[in-house]
Amino acid sequence: MATVGALDPEADKLAAVVALRELADQLEDAAVEQALAAGWSWTEVAQALGVTRQAVHKKHLGRVAGTGIDLRRRNG
Amino acid sequence: MSPEPASTFGAEMAELALPRQLRELGLRASVEARRRRAGAVEAEHVLLAILADPASIAGARLTAAGLGYEVLSAALDGERERSLSAAGIAAGNAPRFTAAPRVIPRGWGASVRDLLRRADKPAARDGRPGALELELAAAILRAELGTVPRALLVAGVERAALIEALLP
């Protein structure tokens, strides 16, 4: 087996995948929060993300519940 | 690994049992993961938590050998910049998004799962303070691939010397 190095061009590309996933997660957190703050419903956010309402709810409710965004009328 | 029941600091965390001696470290590692806005607790967060603990023997040995908390933190930033640049995002140009942090990171990352599986069993049973933590830190530093070895290479920190300082 060829020796592989942590800074090989292949390793750089694979690490880029890791870094981009983290960046995408951070973008998702910010975008969901901003949409909810702007009055979007959970269903609308889910449709825009292409996932189920349950999935987006499960992933973000605990996080955004403490932000002061009024979530009472976001049951749709 | 010890046959202790799973840690209880979150259902996601419970899927992989932590030896009793490592539970507090696990909690602090999850705080480090959250601070770095990571989705999961990875080996680098465990290492940061060890370095941040003034009472840690492993942390003191590594700091004395040149790997303090700030050094590793900066090295990880450097690694992230290099990785993003491989995807065409120029250094310093990566967007920063503001959002409420996740309540807890979504459990142990693959690097920590791998570490705990490989954790030296005699060390896990060793009652001496810090024995398992020393072994864990050494295991993190022995990895040839992944974020930690990349970060240390980018920062020009010699892994072999750190392992030698850790387990003389």
PDB file of C-alpha atoms in Angstrom:
ATOM      1  CA  MET A   1       0.000   0.000   0.000  1.00  0.00           C
ATOM      2  CA  ALA A   2       1.342   3.426  -0.883  1.00  0.00           C
ATOM      3  CA  THR A   3       2.250   5.712   2.003  1.00  0.00           C
ATOM      4  CA  VAL A   4      -0.290   8.436   2.489  1.00  0.00           C
ATOM      5  CA  GLY A   5       0.347  11.785   4.148  1.00  0.00           C
ATOM      6  CA  ALA A   6      -1.963  14.052   6.104  1.00  0.00           C
ATOM      7  CA  LEU A   7      -1.164  16.993   3.804  1.00  0.00           C
ATOM      8  CA  ASP A   8      -1.194  15.098   0.483  1.00  0.00           C
ATOM      9  CA  PRO A   9      -3.325  16.731  -2.243  1.00  0.00           C
ATOM     10  CA  GLU A  10      -5.812  13.871  -1.764  1.00  0.00           C
ATOM     11  CA  ALA A  11      -5.935  14.556   1.995  1.00  0.00           C
ATOM     12  CA  ASP A  12      -6.490  18.261   1.288  1.00  0.00           C
ATOM     13  CA  LYS A  13      -9.494  17.452  -0.897  1.00  0.00           C
ATOM     14  CA  LEU A  14     -10.979  15.042   1.655  1.00  0.00           C
ATOM     15  CA  ALA A  15     -10.429  17.587   4.446  1.00  0.00           C
ATOM     16  CA  ALA A  16     -12.119  20.186   2.238  1.00  0.00           C
ATOM     17  CA  VAL A  17     -15.225  17.990   2.252  1.00  0.00           C
ATOM     18  CA  VAL A  18     -15.170  17.977   6.063  1.00  0.00           C
ATOM     19  CA  ALA A  19     -14.678  21.757   6.240  1.00  0.00           C
ATOM     20  CA  LEU A  20     -17.447  22.419   3.699  1.00  0.00           C
ATOM     21  CA  ARG A  21     -19.892  20.180   5.580  1.00  0.00           C
ATOM     22  CA  GLU A  22     -19.242  22.191   8.735  1.00  0.00           C
ATOM     23  CA  LEU A  23     -19.700  25.424   6.799  1.00  0.00           C
ATOM     24  CA  ALA A  24     -22.951  24.132   5.282  1.00  0.00           C
ATOM     25  CA  ASP A  25     -24.224  23.210   8.763  1.00  0.00           C
ATOM     26  CA  GLN A  26     -23.396  26.700  10.026  1.00  0.00           C
ATOM     27  CA  LEU A  27     -25.154  28.263   7.026  1.00  0.00           C
ATOM     28  CA  GLU A  28     -28.200  26.058   7.646  1.00  0.00           C
ATOM     29  CA  ASP A  29     -28.378  27.093  11.308  1.00  0.00           C
ATOM     30  CA  ALA A  30     -28.206  30.794  10.392  1.00  0.00           C
ATOM     31  CA  ALA A  31     -30.603  30.554   7.442  1.00  0.00           C
ATOM     32  CA  VAL A  32     -33.262  28.612   9.373  1.00  0.00           C
ATOM     33  CA  GLU A  33     -33.067  31.039  12.265  1.00  0.00           C
ATOM     34  CA  GLN A  34     -33.358  34.062   9.983  1.00  0.00           C
ATOM     35  CA  ALA A  35     -36.306  32.581   8.078  1.00  0.00           C
ATOM     36  CA  LEU A  36     -38.173  31.828  11.318  1.00  0.00           C
ATOM     37  CA  ALA A  37     -37.407  35.330  12.603  1.00  0.00           C
ATOM     38  CA  ALA A  38     -38.815  36.696   9.331  1.00  0.00           C
ATOM     39  CA  GLY A  39     -42.075  34.854   9.931  1.00  0.00           C
ATOM     40  CA  TRP A  40     -41.616  31.660   7.906  1.00  0.00           C
ATOM     41  CA  SER A  41     -43.375  28.573   9.249  1.00  0.00           C
ATOM     42  CA  TRP A  42     -41.550  25.312   9.997  1.00  0.00           C
ATOM     43  CA  THR A  43     -43.346  23.765   7.004  1.00  0.00           C
ATOM     44  CA  GLU A  44     -42.139  26.521   4.688  1.00  0.00           C
ATOM     45  CA  VAL A  45     -38.577  26.222   5.949  1.00  0.00           C
ATOM     46  CA  ALA A  46     -38.727  22.435   5.498  1.00  0.00           C
ATOM     47  CA  GLN A  47     -40.082  22.752   1.946  1.00  0.00           C
ATOM     48  CA  ALA A  48     -37.375  25.229   1.025  1.00  0.00           C
ATOM     49  CA  LEU A  49     -34.693  22.905   2.421  1.00  0.00           C
ATOM     50  CA  GLY A  50     -36.219  19.855   0.765  1.00  0.00           C
ATOM     51  CA  VAL A  51     -36.619  17.943   4.019  1.00  0.00           C
ATOM     52  CA  THR A  52     -39.580  16.978   6.192  1.00  0.00           C
ATOM     53  CA  ARG A  53     -41.042  19.373   8.718  1.00  0.00           C
ATOM     54  CA  GLN A  54     -40.294  16.824  11.427  1.00  0.00           C
ATOM     55  CA  ALA A  55     -36.630  16.724  10.438  1.00  0.00           C
ATOM     56  CA  VAL A  56     -36.132  20.481  10.522  1.00  0.00           C
ATOM     57  CA  HIS A  57     -38.128  20.777  13.740  1.00  0.00           C
ATOM     58  CA  LYS A  58     -36.104  18.087  15.480  1.00  0.00           C
ATOM     59  CA  LYS A  59     -32.817  19.572  14.368  1.00  0.00           C
ATOM     60  CA  HIS A  60     -33.470  23.228  15.154  1.00  0.00           C
ATOM     61  CA  LEU A  61     -36.283  23.676  17.693  1.00  0.00           C
ATOM     62  CA  GLY A  62     -34.131  23.239  20.798  1.00  0.00           C
ATOM     63  CA  ARG A  63     -31.593  25.659  19.411  1.00  0.00           C
ATOM     64  CA  VAL A  64     -33.899  28.461  18.284  1.00  0.00           C
ATOM     65  CA  ALA A  65     -36.270  28.145  21.264  1.00  0.00           C
ATOM     66  CA  GLY A  66     -33.854  30.212  23.330  1.00  0.00           C
ATOM     67  CA  THR A  67     -33.351  32.984  20.775  1.00  0.00           C
ATOM     68  CA  GLY A  68     -36.445  35.002  21.556  1.00  0.00           C
ATOM     69  CA  ILE A  69     -38.007  34.272  18.140  1.00  0.00           C
ATOM     70  CA  ASP A  70     -41.779  33.984  18.597  1.00  0.00           C
ATOM     71  CA  LEU A  71     -42.473  30.371  17.673  1.00  0.00           C
ATOM     72  CA  ARG A  72     -46.057  30.191  18.977  1.00  0.00           C
ATOM     73  CA  ARG A  73     -47.720  30.602  15.604  1.00  0.00           C
ATOM     74  CA  ARG A  74     -45.205  28.463  13.721  1.00  0.00           C
ATOM     75  CA  ASN A  75     -47.086  25.211  13.938  1.00  0.00           C
ATOM     76  CA  GLY A  76     -47.950  25.139  10.261  1.00  0.00           C
TER      77      GLY A  76
ATOM     78  CA  MET B   1     -13.147   0.088  27.733  1.00  0.00           C
ATOM     79  CA  SER B   2     -14.726  -0.167  31.152  1.00  0.00           C
ATOM     80  CA  PRO B   3     -18.130  -1.834  31.399  1.00  0.00           C
ATOM     81  CA  GLU B   4     -19.576   1.308  32.989  1.00  0.00           C
ATOM     82  CA  PRO B   5     -23.054   2.298  31.857  1.00  0.00           C
ATOM     83  CA  ALA B   6     -23.387   5.006  29.267  1.00  0.00           C
ATOM     84  CA  SER B   7     -22.810   8.589  30.171  1.00  0.00           C
ATOM     85  CA  THR B   8     -26.027  10.504  30.655  1.00  0.00           C
ATOM     86  CA  PHE B   9     -25.279  13.937  29.274  1.00  0.00           C
ATOM     87  CA  GLY B  10     -27.615  13.623  26.322  1.00  0.00           C
ATOM     88  CA  ALA B  11     -29.299  10.808  24.465  1.00  0.00           C
ATOM     89  CA  GLU B  12     -26.937  11.239  21.500  1.00  0.00           C
ATOM     90  CA  MET B  13     -23.952  10.940  23.814  1.00  0.00           C
ATOM     91  CA  ALA B  14     -25.321   7.828  25.449  1.00  0.00           C
ATOM     92  CA  GLU B  15     -24.785   5.650  22.403  1.00  0.00           C
ATOM     93  CA  LEU B  16     -21.125   5.227  23.232  1.00  0.00           C
ATOM     94  CA  ALA B  17     -20.278   4.450  26.830  1.00  0.00           C
ATOM     95  CA  LEU B  18     -17.461   6.473  28.326  1.00  0.00           C
ATOM     96  CA  PRO B  19     -15.210   5.067  31.025  1.00  0.00           C
ATOM     97  CA  ARG B  20     -16.044   6.757  34.315  1.00  0.00           C
ATOM     98  CA  GLN B  21     -12.685   8.585  34.431  1.00  0.00           C
ATOM     99  CA  LEU B  22     -13.439  10.265  31.103  1.00  0.00           C
ATOM    100  CA  ARG B  23     -16.961  11.539  31.631  1.00  0.00           C
ATOM    101  CA  GLU B  24     -15.994  14.981  32.844  1.00  0.00           C
ATOM    102  CA  LEU B  25     -13.468  15.264  30.011  1.00  0.00           C
ATOM    103  CA  GLY B  26     -16.223  14.247  27.586  1.00  0.00           C
ATOM    104  CA  LEU B  27     -18.419  17.054  28.813  1.00  0.00           C
ATOM    105  CA  ARG B  28     -15.652  19.603  28.471  1.00  0.00           C
ATOM    106  CA  ALA B  29     -14.816  18.275  24.997  1.00  0.00           C
ATOM    107  CA  SER B  30     -18.426  18.857  23.956  1.00  0.00           C
ATOM    108  CA  VAL B  31     -18.096  22.461  25.175  1.00  0.00           C
ATOM    109  CA  GLU B  32     -14.971  22.852  23.026  1.00  0.00           C
ATOM    110  CA  ALA B  33     -16.827  21.393  20.029  1.00  0.00           C
ATOM    111  CA  ARG B  34     -19.622  23.875  20.570  1.00  0.00           C
ATOM    112  CA  ARG B  35     -17.142  26.738  20.919  1.00  0.00           C
ATOM    113  CA  ARG B  36     -15.644  25.819  17.554  1.00  0.00           C
ATOM    114  CA  ARG B  37     -19.150  25.409  16.111  1.00  0.00           C
ATOM    115  CA  ALA B  38     -18.519  21.798  15.187  1.00  0.00           C
ATOM    116  CA  GLY B  39     -21.376  19.407  14.533  1.00  0.00           C
ATOM    117  CA  ALA B  40     -19.850  16.573  16.535  1.00  0.00           C
ATOM    118  CA  VAL B  41     -17.245  16.048  19.234  1.00  0.00           C
ATOM    119  CA  GLU B  42     -14.023  15.011  17.512  1.00  0.00           C
ATOM    120  CA  ALA B  43     -10.521  14.094  18.672  1.00  0.00           C
ATOM    121  CA  GLU B  44      -9.337  17.702  18.387  1.00  0.00           C
ATOM    122  CA  HIS B  45     -11.993  18.797  20.894  1.00  0.00           C
ATOM    123  CA  VAL B  46     -10.885  16.128  23.356  1.00  0.00           C
ATOM    124  CA  LEU B  47      -7.306  17.362  22.987  1.00  0.00           C
ATOM    125  CA  LEU B  48      -8.390  20.982  23.479  1.00  0.00           C
ATOM    126  CA  ALA B  49     -10.289  19.977  26.632  1.00  0.00           C
ATOM    127  CA  ILE B  50      -7.195  18.197  27.973  1.00  0.00           C
ATOM    128  CA  LEU B  51      -5.034  21.268  27.263  1.00  0.00           C
ATOM    129  CA  ALA B  52      -7.560  23.618  28.878  1.00  0.00           C
ATOM    130  CA  ASP B  53      -7.524  21.684  32.170  1.00  0.00           C
ATOM    131  CA  PRO B  54      -4.898  23.116  34.538  1.00  0.00           C
ATOM    132  CA  ALA B  55      -5.092  19.940  36.646  1.00  0.00           C
ATOM    133  CA  SER B  56      -4.390  17.584  33.739  1.00  0.00           C
ATOM    134  CA  ILE B  57      -1.030  15.786  33.762  1.00  0.00           C
ATOM    135  CA  ALA B  58      -1.342  15.164  30.017  1.00  0.00           C
ATOM    136  CA  GLY B  59      -2.211  18.811  29.427  1.00  0.00           C
ATOM    137  CA  ALA B  60       0.750  20.058  31.480  1.00  0.00           C
ATOM    138  CA  ARG B  61       3.201  17.749  29.669  1.00  0.00           C
ATOM    139  CA  LEU B  62       1.948  18.769  26.228  1.00  0.00           C
ATOM    140  CA  THR B  63       1.923  22.475  27.115  1.00  0.00           C
ATOM    141  CA  ALA B  64       5.510  22.204  28.378  1.00  0.00           C
ATOM    142  CA  ALA B  65       6.432  20.491  25.085  1.00  0.00           C
ATOM    143  CA  GLY B  66       4.995  23.389  23.087  1.00  0.00           C
ATOM    144  CA  LEU B  67       1.416  22.349  22.457  1.00  0.00           C
ATOM    145  CA  GLY B  68      -0.646  24.703  24.605  1.00  0.00           C
ATOM    146  CA  TYR B  69      -4.351  25.365  24.165  1.00  0.00           C
ATOM    147  CA  GLU B  70      -3.759  28.513  22.109  1.00  0.00           C
ATOM    148  CA  VAL B  71      -1.193  26.784  19.893  1.00  0.00           C
ATOM    149  CA  LEU B  72      -3.596  23.940  19.047  1.00  0.00           C
ATOM    150  CA  SER B  73      -6.487  26.337  18.586  1.00  0.00           C
ATOM    151  CA  ALA B  74      -4.476  28.419  16.094  1.00  0.00           C
ATOM    152  CA  ALA B  75      -3.228  25.245  14.373  1.00  0.00           C
ATOM    153  CA  LEU B  76      -6.830  24.064  13.919  1.00  0.00           C
ATOM    154  CA  ASP B  77      -7.749  27.445  12.426  1.00  0.00           C
ATOM    155  CA  GLY B  78      -4.827  27.065  10.027  1.00  0.00           C
ATOM    156  CA  GLU B  79      -5.932  23.564   9.067  1.00  0.00           C
ATOM    157  CA  ARG B  80      -9.475  24.756   8.391  1.00  0.00           C
ATOM    158  CA  GLU B  81      -8.172  27.584   6.182  1.00  0.00           C
ATOM    159  CA  ARG B  82      -5.999  25.171   4.217  1.00  0.00           C
ATOM    160  CA  SER B  83      -8.873  22.712   3.782  1.00  0.00           C
ATOM    161  CA  LEU B  84     -11.304  25.379   2.603  1.00  0.00           C
ATOM    162  CA  SER B  85      -8.716  26.726   0.192  1.00  0.00           C
ATOM    163  CA  ALA B  86      -8.560  23.239  -1.382  1.00  0.00           C
ATOM    164  CA  ALA B  87     -12.256  23.783  -2.176  1.00  0.00           C
ATOM    165  CA  GLY B  88     -11.569  27.195  -3.684  1.00  0.00           C
ATOM    166  CA  ILE B  89     -12.495  29.299  -0.658  1.00  0.00           C
ATOM    167  CA  ALA B  90      -9.631  31.737  -0.180  1.00  0.00           C
ATOM    168  CA  ALA B  91      -8.005  32.151   3.220  1.00  0.00           C
ATOM    169  CA  GLY B  92      -9.861  34.650   5.377  1.00  0.00           C
ATOM    170  CA  ASN B  93     -12.708  34.716   2.874  1.00  0.00           C
ATOM    171  CA  ALA B  94     -14.819  31.973   4.440  1.00  0.00           C
ATOM    172  CA  PRO B  95     -18.203  33.391   5.385  1.00  0.00           C
ATOM    173  CA  ARG B  96     -19.044  33.575   9.100  1.00  0.00           C
ATOM    174  CA  PHE B  97     -22.644  32.822   9.910  1.00  0.00           C
ATOM    175  CA  THR B  98     -24.273  33.975  13.104  1.00  0.00           C
ATOM    176  CA  ALA B  99     -26.712  31.557  14.683  1.00  0.00           C
ATOM    177  CA  ALA B 100     -27.707  30.236  18.076  1.00  0.00           C
ATOM    178  CA  PRO B 101     -25.440  27.313  18.913  1.00  0.00           C
ATOM    179  CA  ARG B 102     -26.816  23.789  18.818  1.00  0.00           C
ATOM    180  CA  VAL B 103     -27.916  22.670  22.238  1.00  0.00           C
ATOM    181  CA  ILE B 104     -25.271  19.986  22.281  1.00  0.00           C
ATOM    182  CA  PRO B 105     -23.127  18.799  19.416  1.00  0.00           C
ATOM    183  CA  ARG B 106     -24.670  15.745  17.789  1.00  0.00           C
ATOM    184  CA  GLY B 107     -22.687  13.130  19.614  1.00  0.00           C
ATOM    185  CA  TRP B 108     -19.251  11.651  19.204  1.00  0.00           C
ATOM    186  CA  GLY B 109     -17.549  12.024  15.880  1.00  0.00           C
ATOM    187  CA  ALA B 110     -15.895   9.103  14.152  1.00  0.00           C
ATOM    188  CA  SER B 111     -12.450  10.139  15.393  1.00  0.00           C
ATOM    189  CA  VAL B 112     -13.516   9.880  19.060  1.00  0.00           C
ATOM    190  CA  ARG B 113     -15.376   6.598  18.517  1.00  0.00           C
ATOM    191  CA  ASP B 114     -12.252   5.186  16.966  1.00  0.00           C
ATOM    192  CA  LEU B 115     -10.117   6.464  19.845  1.00  0.00           C
ATOM    193  CA  LEU B 116     -12.325   4.961  22.510  1.00  0.00           C
ATOM    194  CA  ARG B 117     -12.366   1.633  20.730  1.00  0.00           C
ATOM    195  CA  ARG B 118      -8.600   1.667  20.558  1.00  0.00           C
ATOM    196  CA  ALA B 119      -8.137   3.022  24.089  1.00  0.00           C
ATOM    197  CA  ASP B 120      -5.666   0.871  25.913  1.00  0.00           C
ATOM    198  CA  LYS B 121      -7.583  -1.509  28.163  1.00  0.00           C
ATOM    199  CA  PRO B 122      -4.934  -1.731  30.912  1.00  0.00           C
ATOM    200  CA  ALA B 123      -4.904   2.082  31.024  1.00  0.00           C
ATOM    201  CA  ALA B 124      -8.685   2.087  31.309  1.00  0.00           C
ATOM    202  CA  ARG B 125      -8.435  -0.143  34.393  1.00  0.00           C
ATOM    203  CA  ASP B 126      -5.498   1.773  35.835  1.00  0.00           C
ATOM    204  CA  GLY B 127      -6.677   3.659  38.890  1.00  0.00           C
ATOM    205  CA  ARG B 128      -3.839   6.216  38.776  1.00  0.00           C
ATOM    206  CA  PRO B 129      -5.060   9.722  38.080  1.00  0.00           C
ATOM    207  CA  GLY B 130      -4.716  10.702  34.497  1.00  0.00           C
ATOM    208  CA  ALA B 131      -3.528   7.300  33.230  1.00  0.00           C
ATOM    209  CA  LEU B 132      -6.315   6.923  30.713  1.00  0.00           C
ATOM    210  CA  GLU B 133      -6.150  10.579  29.756  1.00  0.00           C
ATOM    211  CA  LEU B 134      -2.432  10.225  28.981  1.00  0.00           C
ATOM    212  CA  GLU B 135      -3.174   7.191  26.840  1.00  0.00           C
ATOM    213  CA  LEU B 136      -6.021   8.972  25.099  1.00  0.00           C
ATOM    214  CA  ALA B 137      -3.899  12.036  24.328  1.00  0.00           C
ATOM    215  CA  ALA B 138      -1.141   9.779  22.965  1.00  0.00           C
ATOM    216  CA  ALA B 139      -3.665   7.918  20.808  1.00  0.00           C
ATOM    217  CA  ILE B 140      -4.925  11.227  19.387  1.00  0.00           C
ATOM    218  CA  LEU B 141      -1.358  12.250  18.564  1.00  0.00           C
ATOM    219  CA  ARG B 142      -0.479   8.869  17.026  1.00  0.00           C
ATOM    220  CA  ALA B 143      -3.147   9.229  14.302  1.00  0.00           C
ATOM    221  CA  GLU B 144      -1.483   9.653  10.906  1.00  0.00           C
ATOM    222  CA  LEU B 145      -4.501  11.094   9.116  1.00  0.00           C
ATOM    223  CA  GLY B 146      -7.278  13.474  10.041  1.00  0.00           C
ATOM    224  CA  THR B 147      -7.690  16.968  11.441  1.00  0.00           C
ATOM    225  CA  VAL B 148      -5.208  16.776  14.336  1.00  0.00           C
ATOM    226  CA  PRO B 149      -2.180  15.519  12.374  1.00  0.00           C
ATOM    227  CA  ARG B 150      -3.025  17.972   9.586  1.00  0.00           C
ATOM    228  CA  ALA B 151      -3.265  20.881  12.021  1.00  0.00           C
ATOM    229  CA  LEU B 152       0.042  19.975  13.665  1.00  0.00           C
ATOM    230  CA  LEU B 153       1.784  19.641  10.288  1.00  0.00           C
ATOM    231  CA  VAL B 154       0.396  22.988   9.127  1.00  0.00           C
ATOM    232  CA  ALA B 155       1.630  24.589  12.371  1.00  0.00           C
ATOM    233  CA  GLY B 156       5.012  22.858  12.167  1.00  0.00           C
ATOM    234  CA  VAL B 157       4.567  21.027  15.478  1.00  0.00           C
ATOM    235  CA  GLU B 158       6.401  17.697  15.703  1.00  0.00           C
ATOM    236  CA  ARG B 159       4.024  14.913  16.758  1.00  0.00           C
ATOM    237  CA  ALA B 160       6.730  12.414  17.716  1.00  0.00           C
ATOM    238  CA  ALA B 161       8.242  14.859  20.226  1.00  0.00           C
ATOM    239  CA  LEU B 162       4.835  15.441  21.785  1.00  0.00           C
ATOM    240  CA  ILE B 163       4.209  11.705  22.202  1.00  0.00           C
ATOM    241  CA  GLU B 164       7.659  11.334  23.764  1.00  0.00           C
ATOM    242  CA  ALA B 165       6.909  14.181  26.186  1.00  0.00           C
ATOM    243  CA  LEU B 166       3.549  12.653  27.024  1.00  0.00           C
ATOM    244  CA  LEU B 167       4.713   9.105  27.753  1.00  0.00           C
ATOM    245  CA  PRO B 168       8.400   9.402  28.675  1.00  0.00           C
TER     246      PRO B 168
END
